mmCIF file of C-alpha atoms and ligand atoms in Angstrom:
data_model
loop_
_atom_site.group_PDB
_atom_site.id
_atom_site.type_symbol
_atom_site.label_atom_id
_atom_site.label_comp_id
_atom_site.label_asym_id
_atom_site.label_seq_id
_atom_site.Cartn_x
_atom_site.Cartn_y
_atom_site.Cartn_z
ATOM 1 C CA UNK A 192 0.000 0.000 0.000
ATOM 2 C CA UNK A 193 1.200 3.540 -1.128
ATOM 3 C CA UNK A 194 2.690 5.753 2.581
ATOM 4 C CA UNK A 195 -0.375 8.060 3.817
ATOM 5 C CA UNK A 196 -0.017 11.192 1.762
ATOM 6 C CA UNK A 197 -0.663 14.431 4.171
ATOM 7 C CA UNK A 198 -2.745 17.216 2.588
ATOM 8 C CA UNK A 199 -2.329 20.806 2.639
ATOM 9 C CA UNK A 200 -5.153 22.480 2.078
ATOM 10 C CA UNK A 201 -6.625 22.947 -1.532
ATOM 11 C CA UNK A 202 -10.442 24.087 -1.909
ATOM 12 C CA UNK A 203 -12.776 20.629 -3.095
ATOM 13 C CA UNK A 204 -16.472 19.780 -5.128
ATOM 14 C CA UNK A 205 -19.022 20.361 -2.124
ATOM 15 C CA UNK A 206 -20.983 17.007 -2.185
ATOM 16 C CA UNK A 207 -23.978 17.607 0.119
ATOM 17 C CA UNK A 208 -24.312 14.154 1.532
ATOM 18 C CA UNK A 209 -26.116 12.116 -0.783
ATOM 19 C CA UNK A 210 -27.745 14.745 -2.776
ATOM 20 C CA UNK A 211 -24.821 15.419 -5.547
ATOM 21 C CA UNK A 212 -24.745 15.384 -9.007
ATOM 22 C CA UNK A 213 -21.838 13.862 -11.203
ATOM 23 C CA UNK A 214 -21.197 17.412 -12.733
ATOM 24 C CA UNK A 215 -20.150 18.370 -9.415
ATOM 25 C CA UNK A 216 -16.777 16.084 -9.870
ATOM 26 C CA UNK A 217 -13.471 17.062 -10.690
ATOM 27 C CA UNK A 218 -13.510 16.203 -14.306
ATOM 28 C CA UNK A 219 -10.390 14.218 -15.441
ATOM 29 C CA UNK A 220 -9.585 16.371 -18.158
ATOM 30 C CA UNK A 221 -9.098 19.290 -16.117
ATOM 31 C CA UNK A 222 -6.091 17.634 -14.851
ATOM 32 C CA UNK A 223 -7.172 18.012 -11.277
ATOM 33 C CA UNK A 224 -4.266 17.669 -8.417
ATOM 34 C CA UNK A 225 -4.245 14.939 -5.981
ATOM 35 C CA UNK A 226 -5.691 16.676 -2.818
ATOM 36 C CA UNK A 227 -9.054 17.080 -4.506
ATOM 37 C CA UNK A 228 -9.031 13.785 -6.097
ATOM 38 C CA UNK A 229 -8.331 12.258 -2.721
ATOM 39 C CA UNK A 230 -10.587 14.388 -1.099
ATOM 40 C CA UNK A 231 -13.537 13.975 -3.221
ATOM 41 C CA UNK A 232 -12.821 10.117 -3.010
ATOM 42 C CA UNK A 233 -12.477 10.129 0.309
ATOM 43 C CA UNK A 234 -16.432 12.143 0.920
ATOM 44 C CA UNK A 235 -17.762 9.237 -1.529
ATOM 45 C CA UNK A 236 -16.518 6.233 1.054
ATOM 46 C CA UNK A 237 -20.155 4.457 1.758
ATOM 47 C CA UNK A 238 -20.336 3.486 5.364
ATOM 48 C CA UNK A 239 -21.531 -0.404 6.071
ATOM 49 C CA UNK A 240 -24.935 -0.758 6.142
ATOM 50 C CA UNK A 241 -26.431 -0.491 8.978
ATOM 51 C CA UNK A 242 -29.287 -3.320 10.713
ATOM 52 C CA UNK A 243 -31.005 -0.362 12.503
ATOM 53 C CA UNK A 244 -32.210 1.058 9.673
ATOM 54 C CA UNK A 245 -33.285 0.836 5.737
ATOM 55 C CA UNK A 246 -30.413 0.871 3.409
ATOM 56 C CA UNK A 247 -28.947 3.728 2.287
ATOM 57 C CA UNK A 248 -30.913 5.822 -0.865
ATOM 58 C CA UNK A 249 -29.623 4.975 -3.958
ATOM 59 C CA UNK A 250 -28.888 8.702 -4.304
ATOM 60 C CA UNK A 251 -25.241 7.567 -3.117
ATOM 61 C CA UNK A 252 -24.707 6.487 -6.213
ATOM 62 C CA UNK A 253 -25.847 9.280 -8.593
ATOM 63 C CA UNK A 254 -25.870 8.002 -12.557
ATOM 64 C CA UNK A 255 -22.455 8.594 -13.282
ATOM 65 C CA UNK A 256 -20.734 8.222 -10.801
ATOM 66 C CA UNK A 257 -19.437 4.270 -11.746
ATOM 67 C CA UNK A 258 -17.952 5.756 -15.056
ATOM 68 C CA UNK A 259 -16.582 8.662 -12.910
ATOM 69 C CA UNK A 260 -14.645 6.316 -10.761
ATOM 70 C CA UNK A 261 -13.816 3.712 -13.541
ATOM 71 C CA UNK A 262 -12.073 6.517 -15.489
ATOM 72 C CA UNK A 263 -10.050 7.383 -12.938
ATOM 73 C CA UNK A 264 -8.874 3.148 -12.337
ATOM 74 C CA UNK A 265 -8.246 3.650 -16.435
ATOM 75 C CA UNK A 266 -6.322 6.930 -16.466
ATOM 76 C CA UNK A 267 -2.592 7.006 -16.544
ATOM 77 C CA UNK A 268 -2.987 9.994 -14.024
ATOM 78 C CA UNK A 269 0.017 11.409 -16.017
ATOM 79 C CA UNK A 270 -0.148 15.000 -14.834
ATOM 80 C CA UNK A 271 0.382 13.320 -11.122
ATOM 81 C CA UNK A 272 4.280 13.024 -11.424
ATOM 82 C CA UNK A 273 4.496 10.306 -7.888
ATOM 83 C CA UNK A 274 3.752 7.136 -8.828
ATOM 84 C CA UNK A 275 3.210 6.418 -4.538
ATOM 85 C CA UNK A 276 0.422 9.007 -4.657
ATOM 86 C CA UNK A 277 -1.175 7.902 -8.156
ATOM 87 C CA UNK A 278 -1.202 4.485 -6.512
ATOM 88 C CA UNK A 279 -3.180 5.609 -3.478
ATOM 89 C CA UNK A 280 -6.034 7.463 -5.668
ATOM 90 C CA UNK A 281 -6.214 4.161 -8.256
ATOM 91 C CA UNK A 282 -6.383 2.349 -4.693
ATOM 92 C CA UNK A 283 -9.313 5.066 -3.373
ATOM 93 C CA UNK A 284 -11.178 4.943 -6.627
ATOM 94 C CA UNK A 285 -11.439 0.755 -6.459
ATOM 95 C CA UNK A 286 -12.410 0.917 -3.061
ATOM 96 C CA UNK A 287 -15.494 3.364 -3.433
ATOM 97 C CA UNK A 288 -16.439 0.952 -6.619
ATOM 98 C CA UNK A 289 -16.333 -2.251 -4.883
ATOM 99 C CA UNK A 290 -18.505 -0.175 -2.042
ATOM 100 C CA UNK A 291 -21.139 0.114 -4.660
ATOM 101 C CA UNK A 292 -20.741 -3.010 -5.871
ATOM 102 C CA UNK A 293 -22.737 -4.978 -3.525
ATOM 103 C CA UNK A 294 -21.772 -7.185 -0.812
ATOM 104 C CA UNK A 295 -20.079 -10.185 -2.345
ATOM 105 C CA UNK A 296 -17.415 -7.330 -3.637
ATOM 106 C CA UNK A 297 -16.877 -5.399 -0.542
ATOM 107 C CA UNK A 298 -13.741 -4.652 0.654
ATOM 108 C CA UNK A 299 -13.124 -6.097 4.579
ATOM 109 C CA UNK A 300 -14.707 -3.927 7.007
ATOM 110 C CA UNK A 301 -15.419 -3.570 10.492
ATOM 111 C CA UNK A 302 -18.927 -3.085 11.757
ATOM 112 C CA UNK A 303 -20.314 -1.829 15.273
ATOM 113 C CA UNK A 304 -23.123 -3.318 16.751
ATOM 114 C CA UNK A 305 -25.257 -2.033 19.827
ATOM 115 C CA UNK A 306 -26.935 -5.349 21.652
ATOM 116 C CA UNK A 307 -27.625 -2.689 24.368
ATOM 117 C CA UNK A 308 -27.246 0.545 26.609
ATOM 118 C CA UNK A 309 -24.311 -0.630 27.525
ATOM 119 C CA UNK A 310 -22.982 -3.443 25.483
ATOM 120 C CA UNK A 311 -21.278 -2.437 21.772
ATOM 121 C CA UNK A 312 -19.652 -5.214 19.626
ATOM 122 C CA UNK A 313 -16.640 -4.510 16.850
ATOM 123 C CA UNK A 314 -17.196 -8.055 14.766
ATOM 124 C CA UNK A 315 -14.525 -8.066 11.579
ATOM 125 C CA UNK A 316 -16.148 -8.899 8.937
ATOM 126 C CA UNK A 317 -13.208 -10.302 6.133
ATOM 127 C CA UNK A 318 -13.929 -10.023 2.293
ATOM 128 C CA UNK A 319 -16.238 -12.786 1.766
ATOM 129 C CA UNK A 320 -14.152 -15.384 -0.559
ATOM 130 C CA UNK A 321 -15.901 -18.796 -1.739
ATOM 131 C CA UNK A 322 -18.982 -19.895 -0.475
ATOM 132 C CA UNK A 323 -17.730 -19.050 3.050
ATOM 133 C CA UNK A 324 -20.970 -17.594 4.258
ATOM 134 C CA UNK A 325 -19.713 -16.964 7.799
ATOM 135 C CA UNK A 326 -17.389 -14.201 7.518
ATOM 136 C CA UNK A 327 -20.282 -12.189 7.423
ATOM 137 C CA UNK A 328 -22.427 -11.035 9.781
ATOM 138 C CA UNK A 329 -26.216 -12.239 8.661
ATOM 139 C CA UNK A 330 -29.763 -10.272 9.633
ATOM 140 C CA UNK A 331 -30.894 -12.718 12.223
ATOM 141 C CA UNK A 332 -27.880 -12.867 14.023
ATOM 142 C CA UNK A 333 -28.144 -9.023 15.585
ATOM 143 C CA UNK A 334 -32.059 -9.531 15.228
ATOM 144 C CA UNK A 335 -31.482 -12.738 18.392
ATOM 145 C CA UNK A 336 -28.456 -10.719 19.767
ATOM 146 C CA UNK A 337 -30.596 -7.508 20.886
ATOM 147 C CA UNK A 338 -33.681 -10.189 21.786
ATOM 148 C CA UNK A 339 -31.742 -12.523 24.167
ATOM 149 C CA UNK A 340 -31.940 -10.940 26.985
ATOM 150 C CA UNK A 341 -35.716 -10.624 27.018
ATOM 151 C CA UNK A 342 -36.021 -14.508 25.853
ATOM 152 C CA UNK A 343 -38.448 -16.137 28.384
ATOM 153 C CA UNK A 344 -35.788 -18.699 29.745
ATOM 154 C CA UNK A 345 -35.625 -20.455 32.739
ATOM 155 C CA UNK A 346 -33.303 -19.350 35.452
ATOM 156 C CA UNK A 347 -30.447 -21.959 34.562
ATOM 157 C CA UNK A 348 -28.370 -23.656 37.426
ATOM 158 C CA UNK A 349 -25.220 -22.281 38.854
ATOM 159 C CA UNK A 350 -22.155 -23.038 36.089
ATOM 160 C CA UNK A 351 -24.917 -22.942 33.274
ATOM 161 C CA UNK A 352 -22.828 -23.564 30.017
ATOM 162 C CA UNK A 353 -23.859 -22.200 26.342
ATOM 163 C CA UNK A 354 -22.750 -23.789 23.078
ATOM 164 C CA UNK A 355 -23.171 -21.595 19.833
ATOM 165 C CA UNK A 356 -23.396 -23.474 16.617
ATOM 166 C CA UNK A 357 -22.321 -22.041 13.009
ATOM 167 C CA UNK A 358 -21.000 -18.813 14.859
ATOM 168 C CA UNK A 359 -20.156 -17.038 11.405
ATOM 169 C CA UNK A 360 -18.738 -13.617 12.937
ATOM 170 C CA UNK A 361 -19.217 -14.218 16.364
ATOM 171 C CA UNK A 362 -22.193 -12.052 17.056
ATOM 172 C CA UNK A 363 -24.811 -14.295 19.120
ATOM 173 C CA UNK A 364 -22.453 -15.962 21.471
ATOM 174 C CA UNK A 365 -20.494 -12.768 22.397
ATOM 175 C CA UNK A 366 -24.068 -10.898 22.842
ATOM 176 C CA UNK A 367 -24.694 -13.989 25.587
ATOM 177 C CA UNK A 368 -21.595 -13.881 26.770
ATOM 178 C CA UNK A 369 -21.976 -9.736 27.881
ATOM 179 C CA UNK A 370 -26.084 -10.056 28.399
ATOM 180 C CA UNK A 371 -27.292 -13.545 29.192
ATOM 181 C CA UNK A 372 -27.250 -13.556 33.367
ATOM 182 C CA UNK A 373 -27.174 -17.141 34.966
ATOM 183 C CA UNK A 374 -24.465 -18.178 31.870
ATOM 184 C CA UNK A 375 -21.458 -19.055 33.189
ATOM 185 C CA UNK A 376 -19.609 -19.860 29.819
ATOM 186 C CA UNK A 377 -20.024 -19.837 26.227
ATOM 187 C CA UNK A 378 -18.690 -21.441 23.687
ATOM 188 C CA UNK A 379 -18.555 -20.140 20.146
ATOM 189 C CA UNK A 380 -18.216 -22.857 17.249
ATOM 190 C CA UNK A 381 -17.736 -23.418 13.198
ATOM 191 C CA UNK A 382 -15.716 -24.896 10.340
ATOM 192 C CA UNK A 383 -12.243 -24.692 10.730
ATOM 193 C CA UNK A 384 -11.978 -22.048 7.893
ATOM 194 C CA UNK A 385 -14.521 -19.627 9.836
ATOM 195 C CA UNK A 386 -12.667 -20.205 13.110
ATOM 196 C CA UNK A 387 -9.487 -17.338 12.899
ATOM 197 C CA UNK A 388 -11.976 -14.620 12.089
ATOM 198 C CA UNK A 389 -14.085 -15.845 14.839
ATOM 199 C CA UNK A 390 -11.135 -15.831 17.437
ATOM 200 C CA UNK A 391 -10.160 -12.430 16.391
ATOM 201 C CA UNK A 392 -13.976 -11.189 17.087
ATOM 202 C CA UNK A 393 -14.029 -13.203 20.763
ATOM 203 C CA UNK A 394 -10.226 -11.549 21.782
ATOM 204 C CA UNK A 395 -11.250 -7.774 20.446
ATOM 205 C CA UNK A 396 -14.709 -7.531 22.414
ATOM 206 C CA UNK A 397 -13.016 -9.417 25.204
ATOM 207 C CA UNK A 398 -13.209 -6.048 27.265
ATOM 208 C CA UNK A 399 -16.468 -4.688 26.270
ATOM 209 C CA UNK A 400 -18.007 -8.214 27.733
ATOM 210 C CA UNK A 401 -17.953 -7.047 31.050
ATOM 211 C CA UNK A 402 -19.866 -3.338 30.690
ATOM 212 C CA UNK A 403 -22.968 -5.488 29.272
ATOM 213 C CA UNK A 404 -23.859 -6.914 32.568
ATOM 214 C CA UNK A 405 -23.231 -10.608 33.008
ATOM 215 C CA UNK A 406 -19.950 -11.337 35.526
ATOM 216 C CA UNK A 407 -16.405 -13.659 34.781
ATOM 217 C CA UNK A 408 -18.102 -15.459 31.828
ATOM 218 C CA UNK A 409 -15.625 -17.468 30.209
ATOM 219 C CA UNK A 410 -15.632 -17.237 26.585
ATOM 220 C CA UNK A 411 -14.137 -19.567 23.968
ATOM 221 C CA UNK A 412 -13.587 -20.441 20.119
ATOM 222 C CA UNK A 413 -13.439 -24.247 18.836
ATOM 223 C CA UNK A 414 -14.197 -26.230 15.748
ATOM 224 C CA UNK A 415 -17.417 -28.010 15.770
ATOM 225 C CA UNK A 416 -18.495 -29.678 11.873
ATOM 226 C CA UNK A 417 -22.012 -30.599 12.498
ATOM 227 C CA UNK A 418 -21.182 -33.734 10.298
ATOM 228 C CA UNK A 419 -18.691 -35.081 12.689
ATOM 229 C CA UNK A 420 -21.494 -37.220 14.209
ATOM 230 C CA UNK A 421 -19.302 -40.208 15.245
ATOM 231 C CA UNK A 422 -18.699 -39.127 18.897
ATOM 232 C CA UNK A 423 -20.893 -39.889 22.164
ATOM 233 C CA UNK A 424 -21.186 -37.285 24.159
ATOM 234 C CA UNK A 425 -21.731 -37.691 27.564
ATOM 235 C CA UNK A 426 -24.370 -35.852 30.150
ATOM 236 C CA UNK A 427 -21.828 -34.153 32.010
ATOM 237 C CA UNK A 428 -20.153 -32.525 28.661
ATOM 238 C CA UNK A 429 -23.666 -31.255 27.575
ATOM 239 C CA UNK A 430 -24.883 -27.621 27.307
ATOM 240 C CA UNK A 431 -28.002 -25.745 29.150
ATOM 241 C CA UNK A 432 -28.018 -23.204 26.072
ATOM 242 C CA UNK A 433 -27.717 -24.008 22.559
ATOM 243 C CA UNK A 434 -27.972 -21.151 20.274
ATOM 244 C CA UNK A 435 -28.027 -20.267 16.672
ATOM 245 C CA UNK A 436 -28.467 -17.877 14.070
ATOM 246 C CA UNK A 437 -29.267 -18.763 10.153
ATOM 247 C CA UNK A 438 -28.023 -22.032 10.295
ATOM 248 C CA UNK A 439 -30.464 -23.761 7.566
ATOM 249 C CA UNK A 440 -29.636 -23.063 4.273
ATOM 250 C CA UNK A 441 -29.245 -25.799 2.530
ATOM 251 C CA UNK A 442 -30.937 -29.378 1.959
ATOM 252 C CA UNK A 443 -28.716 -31.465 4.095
ATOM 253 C CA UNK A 444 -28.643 -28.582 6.887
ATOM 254 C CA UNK A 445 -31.909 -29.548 8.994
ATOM 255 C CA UNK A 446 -31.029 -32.983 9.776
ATOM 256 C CA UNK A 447 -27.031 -31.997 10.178
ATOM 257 C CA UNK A 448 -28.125 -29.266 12.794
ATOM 258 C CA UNK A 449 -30.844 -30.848 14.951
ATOM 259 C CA UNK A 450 -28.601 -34.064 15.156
ATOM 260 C CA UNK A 451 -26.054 -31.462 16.700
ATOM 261 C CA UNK A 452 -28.693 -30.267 18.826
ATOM 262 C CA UNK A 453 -29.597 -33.591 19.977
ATOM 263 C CA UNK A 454 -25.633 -34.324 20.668
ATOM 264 C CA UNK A 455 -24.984 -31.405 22.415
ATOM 265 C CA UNK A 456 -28.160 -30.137 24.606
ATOM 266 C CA UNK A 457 -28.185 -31.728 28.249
ATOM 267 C CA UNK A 458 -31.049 -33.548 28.668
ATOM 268 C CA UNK A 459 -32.842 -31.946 32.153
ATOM 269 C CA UNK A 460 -36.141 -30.049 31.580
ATOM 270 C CA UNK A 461 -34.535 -27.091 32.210
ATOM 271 C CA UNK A 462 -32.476 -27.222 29.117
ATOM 272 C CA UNK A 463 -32.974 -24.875 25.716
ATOM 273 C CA UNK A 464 -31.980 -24.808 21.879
ATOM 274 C CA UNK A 465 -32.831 -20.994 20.440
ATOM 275 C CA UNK A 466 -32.545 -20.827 17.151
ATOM 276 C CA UNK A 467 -33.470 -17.913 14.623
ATOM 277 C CA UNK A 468 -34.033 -18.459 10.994
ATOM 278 C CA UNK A 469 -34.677 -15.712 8.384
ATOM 279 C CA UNK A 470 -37.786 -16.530 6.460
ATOM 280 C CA UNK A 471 -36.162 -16.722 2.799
ATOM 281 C CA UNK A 472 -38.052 -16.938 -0.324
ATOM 282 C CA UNK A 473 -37.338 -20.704 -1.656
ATOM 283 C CA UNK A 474 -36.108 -21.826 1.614
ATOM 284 C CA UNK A 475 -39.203 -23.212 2.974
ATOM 285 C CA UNK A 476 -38.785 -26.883 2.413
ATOM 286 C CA UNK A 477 -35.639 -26.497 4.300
ATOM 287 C CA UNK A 478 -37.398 -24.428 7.523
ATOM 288 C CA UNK A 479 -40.004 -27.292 6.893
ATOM 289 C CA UNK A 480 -37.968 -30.174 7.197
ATOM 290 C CA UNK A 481 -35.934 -28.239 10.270
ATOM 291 C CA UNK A 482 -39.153 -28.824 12.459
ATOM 292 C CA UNK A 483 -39.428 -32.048 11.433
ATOM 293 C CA UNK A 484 -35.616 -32.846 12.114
ATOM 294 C CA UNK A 485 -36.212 -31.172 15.598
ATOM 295 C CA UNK A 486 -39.005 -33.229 16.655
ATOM 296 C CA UNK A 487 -37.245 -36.504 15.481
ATOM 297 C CA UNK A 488 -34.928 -35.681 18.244
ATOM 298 C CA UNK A 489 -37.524 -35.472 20.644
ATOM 299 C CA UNK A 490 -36.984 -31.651 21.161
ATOM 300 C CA UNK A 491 -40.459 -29.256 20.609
ATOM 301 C CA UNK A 492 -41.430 -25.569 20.188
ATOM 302 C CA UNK A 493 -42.005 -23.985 23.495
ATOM 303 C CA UNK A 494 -42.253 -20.328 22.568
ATOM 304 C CA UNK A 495 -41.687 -18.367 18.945
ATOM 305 C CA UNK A 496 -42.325 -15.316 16.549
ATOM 306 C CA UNK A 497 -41.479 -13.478 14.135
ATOM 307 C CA UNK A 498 -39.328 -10.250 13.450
ATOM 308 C CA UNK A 499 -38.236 -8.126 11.016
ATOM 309 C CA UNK A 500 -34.338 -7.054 10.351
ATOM 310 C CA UNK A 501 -31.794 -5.548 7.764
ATOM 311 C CA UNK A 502 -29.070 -6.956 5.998
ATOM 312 C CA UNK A 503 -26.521 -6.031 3.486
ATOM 313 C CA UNK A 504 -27.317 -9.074 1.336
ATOM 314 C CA UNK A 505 -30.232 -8.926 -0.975
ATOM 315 C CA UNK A 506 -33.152 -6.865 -0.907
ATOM 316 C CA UNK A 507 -32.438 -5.166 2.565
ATOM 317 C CA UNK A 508 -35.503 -5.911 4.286
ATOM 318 C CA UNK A 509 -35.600 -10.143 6.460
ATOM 319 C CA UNK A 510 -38.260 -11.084 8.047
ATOM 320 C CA UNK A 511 -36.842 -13.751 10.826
ATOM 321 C CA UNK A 512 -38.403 -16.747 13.182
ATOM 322 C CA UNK A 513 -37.184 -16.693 16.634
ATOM 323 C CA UNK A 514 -37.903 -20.328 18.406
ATOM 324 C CA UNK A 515 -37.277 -21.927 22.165
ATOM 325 C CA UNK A 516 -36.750 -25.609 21.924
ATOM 326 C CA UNK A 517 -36.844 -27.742 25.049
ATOM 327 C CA UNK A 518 -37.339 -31.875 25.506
ATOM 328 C CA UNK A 519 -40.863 -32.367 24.919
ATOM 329 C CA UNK A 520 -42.325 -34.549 27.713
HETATM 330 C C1 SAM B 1132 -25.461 -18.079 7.140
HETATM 331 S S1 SAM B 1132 -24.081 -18.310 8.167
HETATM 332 C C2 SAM B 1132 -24.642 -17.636 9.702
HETATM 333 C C3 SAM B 1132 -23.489 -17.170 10.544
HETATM 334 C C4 SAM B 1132 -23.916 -16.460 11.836
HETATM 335 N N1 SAM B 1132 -24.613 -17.357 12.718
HETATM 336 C C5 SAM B 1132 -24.764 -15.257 11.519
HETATM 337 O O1 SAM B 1132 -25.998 -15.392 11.560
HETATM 338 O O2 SAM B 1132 -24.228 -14.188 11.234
HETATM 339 C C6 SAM B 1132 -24.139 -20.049 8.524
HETATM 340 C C7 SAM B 1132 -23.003 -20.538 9.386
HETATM 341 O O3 SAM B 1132 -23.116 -21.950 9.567
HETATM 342 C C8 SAM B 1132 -21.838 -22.516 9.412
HETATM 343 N N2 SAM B 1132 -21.933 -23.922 8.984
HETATM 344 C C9 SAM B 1132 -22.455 -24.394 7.828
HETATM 345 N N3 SAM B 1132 -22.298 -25.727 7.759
HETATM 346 C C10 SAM B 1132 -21.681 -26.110 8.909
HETATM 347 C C11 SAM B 1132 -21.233 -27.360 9.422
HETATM 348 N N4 SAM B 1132 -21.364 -28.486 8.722
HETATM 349 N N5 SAM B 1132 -20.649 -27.377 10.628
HETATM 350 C C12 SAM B 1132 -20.475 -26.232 11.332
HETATM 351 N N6 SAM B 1132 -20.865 -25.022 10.898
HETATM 352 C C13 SAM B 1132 -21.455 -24.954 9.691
HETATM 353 C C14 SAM B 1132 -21.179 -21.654 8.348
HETATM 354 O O4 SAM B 1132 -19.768 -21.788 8.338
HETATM 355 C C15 SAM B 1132 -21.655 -20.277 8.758
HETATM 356 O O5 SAM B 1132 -20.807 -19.661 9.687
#
């Protein structure tokens, strides 16, 4: 990456927030000098979307403004005589395209997340690369992070332990770890290729854990494939809490997961499985066969509904199912 270039100042475009048009850009032929080119590139950077609120207009991306920024990737930039600084606007100009490029294309990012008055997560969210769908943070995961703590659960027994499966980013079981009282432990789980990300989230929010409330809760990152189904797991290795966010996506998923479920959730009445599922179009077979997988196991609804969220991926707008599992008698 080119060395931070410091700017003197240099009078730039005023773009009022979203409301510019593409006139008001430096036009390439104009030669204009670095410090408004940076500038200007730097007032078009597109913060992440946010859950708490409808995405962002599509006045942020005025007609325009994609050739604007592709023709300064294409340009030489020959009237910029150091090739360090032409570097850093080509660099500027691809980031504020892939912004607008949707979310497979986004650059990494870091996103904040408010679970409540006094618990904020930082989750790192890495480019997304493959189909590794859990380096990103998904609409039902903050949707069951900010509802936890008013989940109708039972008061769980002293040393309570809570098992996270397909953690993704981290979000759920570090929003029980810092609201969840009565939890003693969590642990947050995935594939092995999800896991580093996942470790980085648990050791940056580390701190901010203990201004959300719950006391000493210990809070760790392991690998757990739900199609590693050969062990037996014993009573005493069994969770009070198992919790989940968008795990069903796929055909094979619902009988994967609830067999995990089944594995991993102690057996006592006073046991629970939450799980919250966004409600996607051509999904329901899946959601279908999830119940279905979930009874089979012996485990039944005892409390549910439904809520709406925002995500990055998509249309914006998820509608979600929240659900409380326990034994059924
Ligand atoms: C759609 S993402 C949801 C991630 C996170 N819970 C969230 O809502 O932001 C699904 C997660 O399930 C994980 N997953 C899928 N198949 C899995 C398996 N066989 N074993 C463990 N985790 C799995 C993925 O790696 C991914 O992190």
């Amino acid at each position: 990456m080119a060395p931070a270039l410091t700017l003197p100042y240099e009078p730039e475009p005023e773009l009022e927030s979203e409301h510019f048009h593409v006139l008001d850009l430096p036009a390439l032929y104009t030669k204009p000098s670095p410090i408004v080119l940076l500038k200007t590139l730097d007032k078009l950077t597109l913060p992440p979307p946010s859950w708490d609120r409808p995405p962002a207009s599509q006045q942020s991306t005025p007609p325009g403004l994609t050739n604007w920024l592709t023709g300064i990737i294409a340009s030489p930039l020959q009237w910029i005589p150091d090739e360090a600084v032409q570097e850093q606007i080509w660099e500027s100009a691809s980031s504020r395209l892939a912004e607008r490029c949707g979310r497979t294309a986004m650059p990494s990012t870091d996103r904040t997340f408010k679970i409540s008055a006094s618990l904020t997560l930082t989750i790192h969210e890495p480019t997304l690369t493959a189909d590794n769908l859990g380096l990103k943070t998904w609409a039902s995961s903050y949707l069951l992070s900010k509802r936890l703590p008013q989940l109708p659960l039972p008061a769980f027994p002293a040393g309570a332990r809570a098992l996270e499966l397909g953690s993704g980013t981290g979000l759920v079981g570090l929003a029980a770890a810092g609201t969840l009282p009565g939890v003693s432990s969590v642990l947050l789980t995935d594939l092995p290729e999800i896991v580093p990300n996942l470790r980085r989230n648990v050791e940056r929010n580390r701190a901010a854990l203990g201004g959300g409330g719950a006391v000493d809760v210990d809070v760790d990152v392991a690998v757990l494939d739900w199609r590693d189904c050969g062990e037996v797991v014993e009573e005493a290795r069994r969770f009070e809490l198992v919790l989940a966010a968008d795990p069903i996506y796929s055909p094979e998923h619902p009988g994967l997961f609830a067999g995990v479920v089944g594995r991993w959730m102690k057996r006592g009445a006073g046991a629970r499985a939450v799980v919250e599922l966004p409600l996607r179009v051509g999904f329901e077979r899946e959601r279908e066969d999830f119940k279905v997988k979930m009874g089979e196991q012996g485990l039944v609804v005892v409390e549910q509904g439904v809520e709406t969220g925002w995500d990055d991926w998509g249309n914006g707008e998820v509608s979600c199912w929240w659900s409380i599992w326990s034994w059924g008698r």
